[in-house]
């Protein structure tokens, strides 16, 4: 996002002063151009914070360093006419996998009508950077050196269990899925990873690591379960390369002939990816 | 590819385990090295080829899912000794396939082991395992043991039948009197929210155990009756076990649509059909053809109305960690907003005091989103002043697939919050 990077110093100034907000929460809808304070427990504030974290988790390209929202400390919102709604937030986070405190973040999220939200996010680092690098590296080496491809399904299973051996794989799936969730988030549409339905590794001759995933995303407030076929290439130290196609999947295969589940219905096809 | 290999394995597993047990004495390991392949034909010619493959007796290919049309997956179990030949066949004809199950025997052994382990534990302990998720049958059986263990406190009544004709059971907690003021509790109205049915079981047991020992519970049940429906959507619950773990709605057939089910928490006659519900049968928030169209909902409506003395209602969902009260279908504050809000605040604080789990609270419309035709809105507009809904753990990490290790902690922390509401009703009868 070159535009946002250029605006970085200005953004930092803006965030550090935490723009003065209108005293009272106005009735729906927002008066344009004016900053309105949000109750930190407002679900809209949480949704915006999570959108920022999807962006961060995807761009972090690290299965060992993923953040989940802990608590929103402060949030304000401004309606930008003709453009969208911009949220300004300060929130605390925890490690996605372990639940440990993972520091706090400042973020802005500009929700647009038809494109992925524009996100700026900056977090404090309480996790040991060196340790995270080592964990990523260890996992990466393990994946790179495999002769037999990893194949797994249902992470977590119906009972919420995740094999210890699959924890890092789950992390990788979440990192990749965060791309999907960030791009699809809108002001009134939020996503969670419901389950990693299936994962298959493609063994490569070069240094990259390649996977195909079937991910079930939970969409709110529609309550839909979307099935996404995700293709991911990971080269350590580089941004994750994610390609995906999603289909709405509220009605399993059991429902009979009428329900065609779309192009992502089959599992993994042949040798080449299907994109 | 929606429910994955496990779906078919589940159906086939019963057959296979049965078959395996039958022939057990002759050969223990029937399926070692066998694989299940998923093949996808790209045109009719390939469909024909797959069918021909199945007909070649010497290849012993066994279809778990038949080839139907191009683009639709077909699953074939191939014995170890025929793997090479079958794969060569598929590859030479350009039929794409992948390995779904690498070793069928391994999977069977593992599942058998888990099943046997769990049965052994339950038999020896002679106690229901509250820390694990159970099937519908297991929960219904447990209800009978609860009644048998506490016959002067708990009875089981049937308030109706589900769409697929399963009984709708309610546990009645009463120490006597005649049509005492009552509180209605329900869990599992959305079948995929497994933590709720599990919490329901634990809580019902807690109520029964604490009566006569804990002064608060004793005083409560000496004044007020409790009606507790633990599996409010049994058709959906059975479906989450057999076919789709993430099924939410009922399983009723919708006329003129291939999509099944109605959202039972949009089917109530309060703002029915308004924004916050869908008129599309394929939607997860489909409100149904008309209010109370679902027998699962109508049965509760009829019960509460004919009872005539229900003063509180708590309908339990997951996930999000919220405690909410009316309204969901409009943003206007309910007349009793202040009182309901204060009580919610107290309950949420008492919940957090147990393990530090943080909940938000407020009206449904303010706290989560506009939702029309909900249980609590209907109850509130039909004389049940203290109407609440919980969204239990977590906030999205595991979501619906909450690990069973969190069942008891979740139920334990929710208990004081629930008790706050029950006691408030008891002390503010109207």
PDB file of C-alpha atoms in Angstrom, chain B residues 27-221:
ATOM      1  CA  UNK B  27      -8.646 -62.116   9.649  1.00  0.00           C
ATOM      2  CA  UNK B  28      -8.045 -59.072  11.828  1.00  0.00           C
ATOM      3  CA  UNK B  29      -6.512 -56.809   9.238  1.00  0.00           C
ATOM      4  CA  UNK B  30      -8.858 -56.635   6.283  1.00  0.00           C
ATOM      5  CA  UNK B  31      -7.918 -53.234   4.900  1.00  0.00           C
ATOM      6  CA  UNK B  32      -4.204 -52.754   5.477  1.00  0.00           C
ATOM      7  CA  UNK B  33      -2.698 -50.485   2.861  1.00  0.00           C
ATOM      8  CA  UNK B  34      -6.024 -49.972   1.106  1.00  0.00           C
ATOM      9  CA  UNK B  35      -6.514 -46.421  -0.060  1.00  0.00           C
ATOM     10  CA  UNK B  36      -9.519 -44.312  -0.856  1.00  0.00           C
ATOM     11  CA  UNK B  37      -9.004 -42.250  -3.986  1.00  0.00           C
ATOM     12  CA  UNK B  38     -11.070 -39.282  -5.046  1.00  0.00           C
ATOM     13  CA  UNK B  39     -11.397 -39.082  -8.827  1.00  0.00           C
ATOM     14  CA  UNK B  40     -13.001 -36.250 -10.741  1.00  0.00           C
ATOM     15  CA  UNK B  41     -14.094 -36.917 -14.285  1.00  0.00           C
ATOM     16  CA  UNK B  42     -13.864 -33.961 -16.620  1.00  0.00           C
ATOM     17  CA  UNK B  43     -16.323 -35.221 -19.239  1.00  0.00           C
ATOM     18  CA  UNK B  44     -18.866 -37.954 -19.950  1.00  0.00           C
ATOM     19  CA  UNK B  45     -16.207 -40.166 -21.503  1.00  0.00           C
ATOM     20  CA  UNK B  46     -14.282 -40.189 -18.255  1.00  0.00           C
ATOM     21  CA  UNK B  47     -17.483 -40.970 -16.335  1.00  0.00           C
ATOM     22  CA  UNK B  48     -17.946 -44.009 -18.537  1.00  0.00           C
ATOM     23  CA  UNK B  49     -14.346 -45.040 -17.950  1.00  0.00           C
ATOM     24  CA  UNK B  50     -14.778 -44.783 -14.182  1.00  0.00           C
ATOM     25  CA  UNK B  51     -17.909 -46.898 -14.319  1.00  0.00           C
ATOM     26  CA  UNK B  52     -16.071 -49.466 -16.414  1.00  0.00           C
ATOM     27  CA  UNK B  53     -13.314 -49.461 -13.802  1.00  0.00           C
ATOM     28  CA  UNK B  54     -15.858 -50.391 -11.181  1.00  0.00           C
ATOM     29  CA  UNK B  55     -17.085 -53.246 -13.303  1.00  0.00           C
ATOM     30  CA  UNK B  56     -13.681 -54.861 -13.663  1.00  0.00           C
ATOM     31  CA  UNK B  57     -14.085 -57.529 -11.003  1.00  0.00           C
ATOM     32  CA  UNK B  58     -10.418 -58.412 -10.762  1.00  0.00           C
ATOM     33  CA  UNK B  59      -9.534 -54.840  -9.768  1.00  0.00           C
ATOM     34  CA  UNK B  60     -11.843 -55.084  -6.720  1.00  0.00           C
ATOM     35  CA  UNK B  61     -12.598 -51.366  -6.772  1.00  0.00           C
ATOM     36  CA  UNK B  62     -15.362 -50.472  -4.368  1.00  0.00           C
ATOM     37  CA  UNK B  63     -17.162 -47.125  -4.889  1.00  0.00           C
ATOM     38  CA  UNK B  64     -17.931 -45.193  -1.712  1.00  0.00           C
ATOM     39  CA  UNK B  65     -19.342 -42.472  -3.889  1.00  0.00           C
ATOM     40  CA  UNK B  66     -20.386 -43.344  -7.418  1.00  0.00           C
ATOM     41  CA  UNK B  67     -19.342 -41.366 -10.475  1.00  0.00           C
ATOM     42  CA  UNK B  68     -22.392 -39.334 -11.477  1.00  0.00           C
ATOM     43  CA  UNK B  69     -21.484 -36.308 -13.563  1.00  0.00           C
ATOM     44  CA  UNK B  70     -18.378 -34.499 -14.709  1.00  0.00           C
ATOM     45  CA  UNK B  71     -16.952 -32.228 -12.052  1.00  0.00           C
ATOM     46  CA  UNK B  72     -18.534 -34.259  -9.251  1.00  0.00           C
ATOM     47  CA  UNK B  73     -16.080 -36.312  -7.201  1.00  0.00           C
ATOM     48  CA  UNK B  74     -16.229 -40.105  -7.101  1.00  0.00           C
ATOM     49  CA  UNK B  75     -14.631 -41.960  -4.212  1.00  0.00           C
ATOM     50  CA  UNK B  76     -13.137 -45.391  -4.713  1.00  0.00           C
ATOM     51  CA  UNK B  77     -11.661 -47.757  -2.187  1.00  0.00           C
ATOM     52  CA  UNK B  78      -8.834 -49.665  -3.817  1.00  0.00           C
ATOM     53  CA  UNK B  79      -7.223 -52.733  -2.221  1.00  0.00           C
ATOM     54  CA  UNK B  80      -3.511 -52.448  -1.689  1.00  0.00           C
ATOM     55  CA  UNK B  81      -2.662 -55.091  -4.244  1.00  0.00           C
ATOM     56  CA  UNK B  82      -4.586 -53.280  -6.982  1.00  0.00           C
ATOM     57  CA  UNK B  83      -3.387 -49.753  -6.269  1.00  0.00           C
ATOM     58  CA  UNK B  84      -0.736 -49.689  -8.934  1.00  0.00           C
ATOM     59  CA  UNK B  85      -3.045 -50.929 -11.655  1.00  0.00           C
ATOM     60  CA  UNK B  86      -5.855 -48.538 -10.774  1.00  0.00           C
ATOM     61  CA  UNK B  87      -3.591 -45.512 -10.573  1.00  0.00           C
ATOM     62  CA  UNK B  88      -2.024 -46.366 -13.914  1.00  0.00           C
ATOM     63  CA  UNK B  89      -5.513 -46.670 -15.378  1.00  0.00           C
ATOM     64  CA  UNK B  90      -6.556 -43.246 -14.070  1.00  0.00           C
ATOM     65  CA  UNK B  91      -3.342 -41.547 -15.105  1.00  0.00           C
ATOM     66  CA  UNK B  92      -3.226 -43.014 -18.559  1.00  0.00           C
ATOM     67  CA  UNK B  93      -6.741 -41.741 -19.229  1.00  0.00           C
ATOM     68  CA  UNK B  94      -5.977 -38.317 -17.781  1.00  0.00           C
ATOM     69  CA  UNK B  95      -8.520 -38.696 -14.984  1.00  0.00           C
ATOM     70  CA  UNK B  96      -7.405 -36.471 -12.124  1.00  0.00           C
ATOM     71  CA  UNK B  97      -7.470 -37.990  -8.675  1.00  0.00           C
ATOM     72  CA  UNK B  98      -6.065 -37.553  -5.216  1.00  0.00           C
ATOM     73  CA  UNK B  99      -5.556 -39.783  -2.217  1.00  0.00           C
ATOM     74  CA  UNK B 100      -8.252 -39.136   0.359  1.00  0.00           C
ATOM     75  CA  UNK B 101      -7.398 -41.867   2.812  1.00  0.00           C
ATOM     76  CA  UNK B 102      -3.908 -43.277   2.741  1.00  0.00           C
ATOM     77  CA  UNK B 103      -4.518 -46.345   4.837  1.00  0.00           C
ATOM     78  CA  UNK B 104      -8.070 -47.414   5.522  1.00  0.00           C
ATOM     79  CA  UNK B 105      -7.116 -49.987   8.163  1.00  0.00           C
ATOM     80  CA  UNK B 106      -5.212 -47.420  10.200  1.00  0.00           C
ATOM     81  CA  UNK B 107      -8.209 -45.136  10.293  1.00  0.00           C
ATOM     82  CA  UNK B 108     -10.538 -47.964  11.309  1.00  0.00           C
ATOM     83  CA  UNK B 109      -8.199 -49.140  14.058  1.00  0.00           C
ATOM     84  CA  UNK B 110      -7.935 -45.651  15.443  1.00  0.00           C
ATOM     85  CA  UNK B 111     -11.667 -45.067  15.475  1.00  0.00           C
ATOM     86  CA  UNK B 112     -12.370 -48.452  17.010  1.00  0.00           C
ATOM     87  CA  UNK B 113      -9.761 -47.760  19.680  1.00  0.00           C
ATOM     88  CA  UNK B 114     -11.312 -44.388  20.547  1.00  0.00           C
ATOM     89  CA  UNK B 115     -14.820 -45.808  20.649  1.00  0.00           C
ATOM     90  CA  UNK B 116     -13.788 -48.712  22.884  1.00  0.00           C
ATOM     91  CA  UNK B 117     -11.803 -46.473  25.185  1.00  0.00           C
ATOM     92  CA  UNK B 118     -14.715 -44.158  25.711  1.00  0.00           C
ATOM     93  CA  UNK B 119     -17.157 -47.020  26.319  1.00  0.00           C
ATOM     94  CA  UNK B 120     -14.769 -48.592  28.848  1.00  0.00           C
ATOM     95  CA  UNK B 121     -14.445 -45.331  30.731  1.00  0.00           C
ATOM     96  CA  UNK B 122     -18.178 -44.807  30.930  1.00  0.00           C
ATOM     97  CA  UNK B 123     -18.901 -48.347  32.022  1.00  0.00           C
ATOM     98  CA  UNK B 124     -16.340 -48.433  34.835  1.00  0.00           C
ATOM     99  CA  UNK B 125     -16.932 -44.950  36.169  1.00  0.00           C
ATOM    100  CA  UNK B 126     -20.665 -45.549  35.983  1.00  0.00           C
ATOM    101  CA  UNK B 127     -20.911 -41.820  35.668  1.00  0.00           C
ATOM    102  CA  UNK B 128     -21.791 -39.613  32.754  1.00  0.00           C
ATOM    103  CA  UNK B 129     -18.717 -37.888  31.358  1.00  0.00           C
ATOM    104  CA  UNK B 130     -19.593 -34.190  31.558  1.00  0.00           C
ATOM    105  CA  UNK B 131     -16.265 -33.259  29.998  1.00  0.00           C
ATOM    106  CA  UNK B 132     -17.053 -34.704  26.614  1.00  0.00           C
ATOM    107  CA  UNK B 133     -19.539 -34.116  23.837  1.00  0.00           C
ATOM    108  CA  UNK B 134     -22.302 -36.685  23.507  1.00  0.00           C
ATOM    109  CA  UNK B 135     -24.681 -37.970  20.883  1.00  0.00           C
ATOM    110  CA  UNK B 136     -28.403 -37.333  21.035  1.00  0.00           C
ATOM    111  CA  UNK B 137     -29.067 -40.874  22.236  1.00  0.00           C
ATOM    112  CA  UNK B 138     -26.512 -40.518  25.014  1.00  0.00           C
ATOM    113  CA  UNK B 139     -28.046 -37.264  26.217  1.00  0.00           C
ATOM    114  CA  UNK B 140     -31.583 -38.661  26.099  1.00  0.00           C
ATOM    115  CA  UNK B 141     -30.406 -41.735  28.070  1.00  0.00           C
ATOM    116  CA  UNK B 142     -28.666 -39.536  30.601  1.00  0.00           C
ATOM    117  CA  UNK B 143     -31.893 -37.543  31.141  1.00  0.00           C
ATOM    118  CA  UNK B 144     -33.578 -40.708  32.308  1.00  0.00           C
ATOM    119  CA  UNK B 145     -30.781 -41.455  34.770  1.00  0.00           C
ATOM    120  CA  UNK B 146     -30.996 -37.897  36.128  1.00  0.00           C
ATOM    121  CA  UNK B 147     -34.709 -38.342  36.723  1.00  0.00           C
ATOM    122  CA  UNK B 148     -34.115 -41.738  38.311  1.00  0.00           C
ATOM    123  CA  UNK B 149     -31.475 -40.263  40.626  1.00  0.00           C
ATOM    124  CA  UNK B 150     -33.617 -37.304  41.709  1.00  0.00           C
ATOM    125  CA  UNK B 151     -37.201 -38.502  41.440  1.00  0.00           C
ATOM    126  CA  UNK B 152     -38.719 -36.017  43.842  1.00  0.00           C
ATOM    127  CA  UNK B 153     -37.144 -33.046  42.062  1.00  0.00           C
ATOM    128  CA  UNK B 154     -36.781 -33.839  38.374  1.00  0.00           C
ATOM    129  CA  UNK B 155     -39.254 -35.202  35.868  1.00  0.00           C
ATOM    130  CA  UNK B 156     -39.154 -35.458  32.092  1.00  0.00           C
ATOM    131  CA  UNK B 157     -41.971 -34.170  29.944  1.00  0.00           C
ATOM    132  CA  UNK B 158     -42.422 -34.213  26.200  1.00  0.00           C
ATOM    133  CA  UNK B 159     -43.664 -30.959  24.719  1.00  0.00           C
ATOM    134  CA  UNK B 160     -43.878 -32.063  21.119  1.00  0.00           C
ATOM    135  CA  UNK B 161     -42.008 -33.609  18.224  1.00  0.00           C
ATOM    136  CA  UNK B 162     -39.343 -32.332  15.880  1.00  0.00           C
ATOM    137  CA  UNK B 163     -39.838 -32.198  12.118  1.00  0.00           C
ATOM    138  CA  UNK B 164     -38.311 -35.653  11.777  1.00  0.00           C
ATOM    139  CA  UNK B 165     -40.522 -36.889  14.623  1.00  0.00           C
ATOM    140  CA  UNK B 166     -37.946 -36.939  17.387  1.00  0.00           C
ATOM    141  CA  UNK B 167     -39.369 -36.306  20.850  1.00  0.00           C
ATOM    142  CA  UNK B 168     -38.800 -32.843  22.298  1.00  0.00           C
ATOM    143  CA  UNK B 169     -37.954 -33.454  25.941  1.00  0.00           C
ATOM    144  CA  UNK B 170     -37.990 -30.923  28.748  1.00  0.00           C
ATOM    145  CA  UNK B 171     -36.665 -31.547  32.260  1.00  0.00           C
ATOM    146  CA  UNK B 172     -38.949 -30.143  34.914  1.00  0.00           C
ATOM    147  CA  UNK B 173     -37.375 -29.144  38.224  1.00  0.00           C
ATOM    148  CA  UNK B 174     -40.077 -28.695  40.830  1.00  0.00           C
ATOM    149  CA  UNK B 175     -40.515 -29.207  44.547  1.00  0.00           C
ATOM    150  CA  UNK B 176     -44.269 -29.102  44.390  1.00  0.00           C
ATOM    151  CA  UNK B 177     -46.965 -26.482  44.506  1.00  0.00           C
ATOM    152  CA  UNK B 178     -49.428 -25.911  41.742  1.00  0.00           C
ATOM    153  CA  UNK B 179     -48.287 -24.084  38.634  1.00  0.00           C
ATOM    154  CA  UNK B 180     -45.610 -22.126  40.468  1.00  0.00           C
ATOM    155  CA  UNK B 181     -43.885 -19.229  38.741  1.00  0.00           C
ATOM    156  CA  UNK B 182     -41.321 -20.702  36.398  1.00  0.00           C
ATOM    157  CA  UNK B 183     -38.191 -20.016  34.418  1.00  0.00           C
ATOM    158  CA  UNK B 184     -37.599 -21.538  31.001  1.00  0.00           C
ATOM    159  CA  UNK B 185     -34.067 -22.536  29.973  1.00  0.00           C
ATOM    160  CA  UNK B 186     -33.019 -23.840  26.592  1.00  0.00           C
ATOM    161  CA  UNK B 187     -29.769 -24.901  24.959  1.00  0.00           C
ATOM    162  CA  UNK B 188     -28.965 -26.271  21.531  1.00  0.00           C
ATOM    163  CA  UNK B 189     -31.541 -24.388  19.473  1.00  0.00           C
ATOM    164  CA  UNK B 190     -28.735 -23.940  16.931  1.00  0.00           C
ATOM    165  CA  UNK B 191     -27.395 -27.442  16.588  1.00  0.00           C
ATOM    166  CA  UNK B 192     -23.751 -26.635  15.755  1.00  0.00           C
ATOM    167  CA  UNK B 193     -23.311 -24.771  19.033  1.00  0.00           C
ATOM    168  CA  UNK B 194     -22.246 -27.937  20.850  1.00  0.00           C
ATOM    169  CA  UNK B 195     -20.915 -26.145  23.913  1.00  0.00           C
ATOM    170  CA  UNK B 196     -24.502 -25.176  24.732  1.00  0.00           C
ATOM    171  CA  UNK B 197     -26.027 -28.660  24.918  1.00  0.00           C
ATOM    172  CA  UNK B 198     -22.970 -29.779  26.889  1.00  0.00           C
ATOM    173  CA  UNK B 199     -23.346 -26.822  29.264  1.00  0.00           C
ATOM    174  CA  UNK B 200     -27.046 -27.644  29.536  1.00  0.00           C
ATOM    175  CA  UNK B 201     -26.307 -31.182  30.674  1.00  0.00           C
ATOM    176  CA  UNK B 202     -23.789 -30.003  33.269  1.00  0.00           C
ATOM    177  CA  UNK B 203     -26.122 -27.277  34.527  1.00  0.00           C
ATOM    178  CA  UNK B 204     -29.128 -29.566  34.857  1.00  0.00           C
ATOM    179  CA  UNK B 205     -26.987 -31.940  36.848  1.00  0.00           C
ATOM    180  CA  UNK B 206     -25.730 -29.041  38.985  1.00  0.00           C
ATOM    181  CA  UNK B 207     -29.256 -27.907  39.787  1.00  0.00           C
ATOM    182  CA  UNK B 208     -30.220 -31.416  40.821  1.00  0.00           C
ATOM    183  CA  UNK B 209     -27.072 -31.978  42.890  1.00  0.00           C
ATOM    184  CA  UNK B 210     -27.166 -28.610  44.659  1.00  0.00           C
ATOM    185  CA  UNK B 211     -30.792 -28.781  45.705  1.00  0.00           C
ATOM    186  CA  UNK B 212     -30.924 -29.626  49.392  1.00  0.00           C
ATOM    187  CA  UNK B 213     -27.270 -28.722  49.837  1.00  0.00           C
ATOM    188  CA  UNK B 214     -26.750 -25.204  48.542  1.00  0.00           C
ATOM    189  CA  UNK B 215     -28.995 -22.645  50.286  1.00  0.00           C
ATOM    190  CA  UNK B 216     -29.438 -20.425  47.218  1.00  0.00           C
ATOM    191  CA  UNK B 217     -30.464 -23.257  44.911  1.00  0.00           C
ATOM    192  CA  UNK B 218     -32.654 -24.797  47.586  1.00  0.00           C
ATOM    193  CA  UNK B 219     -34.475 -21.543  48.244  1.00  0.00           C
ATOM    194  CA  UNK B 220     -34.811 -20.981  44.510  1.00  0.00           C
ATOM    195  CA  UNK B 221     -36.361 -24.353  43.741  1.00  0.00           C
TER     196      UNK B 221
END
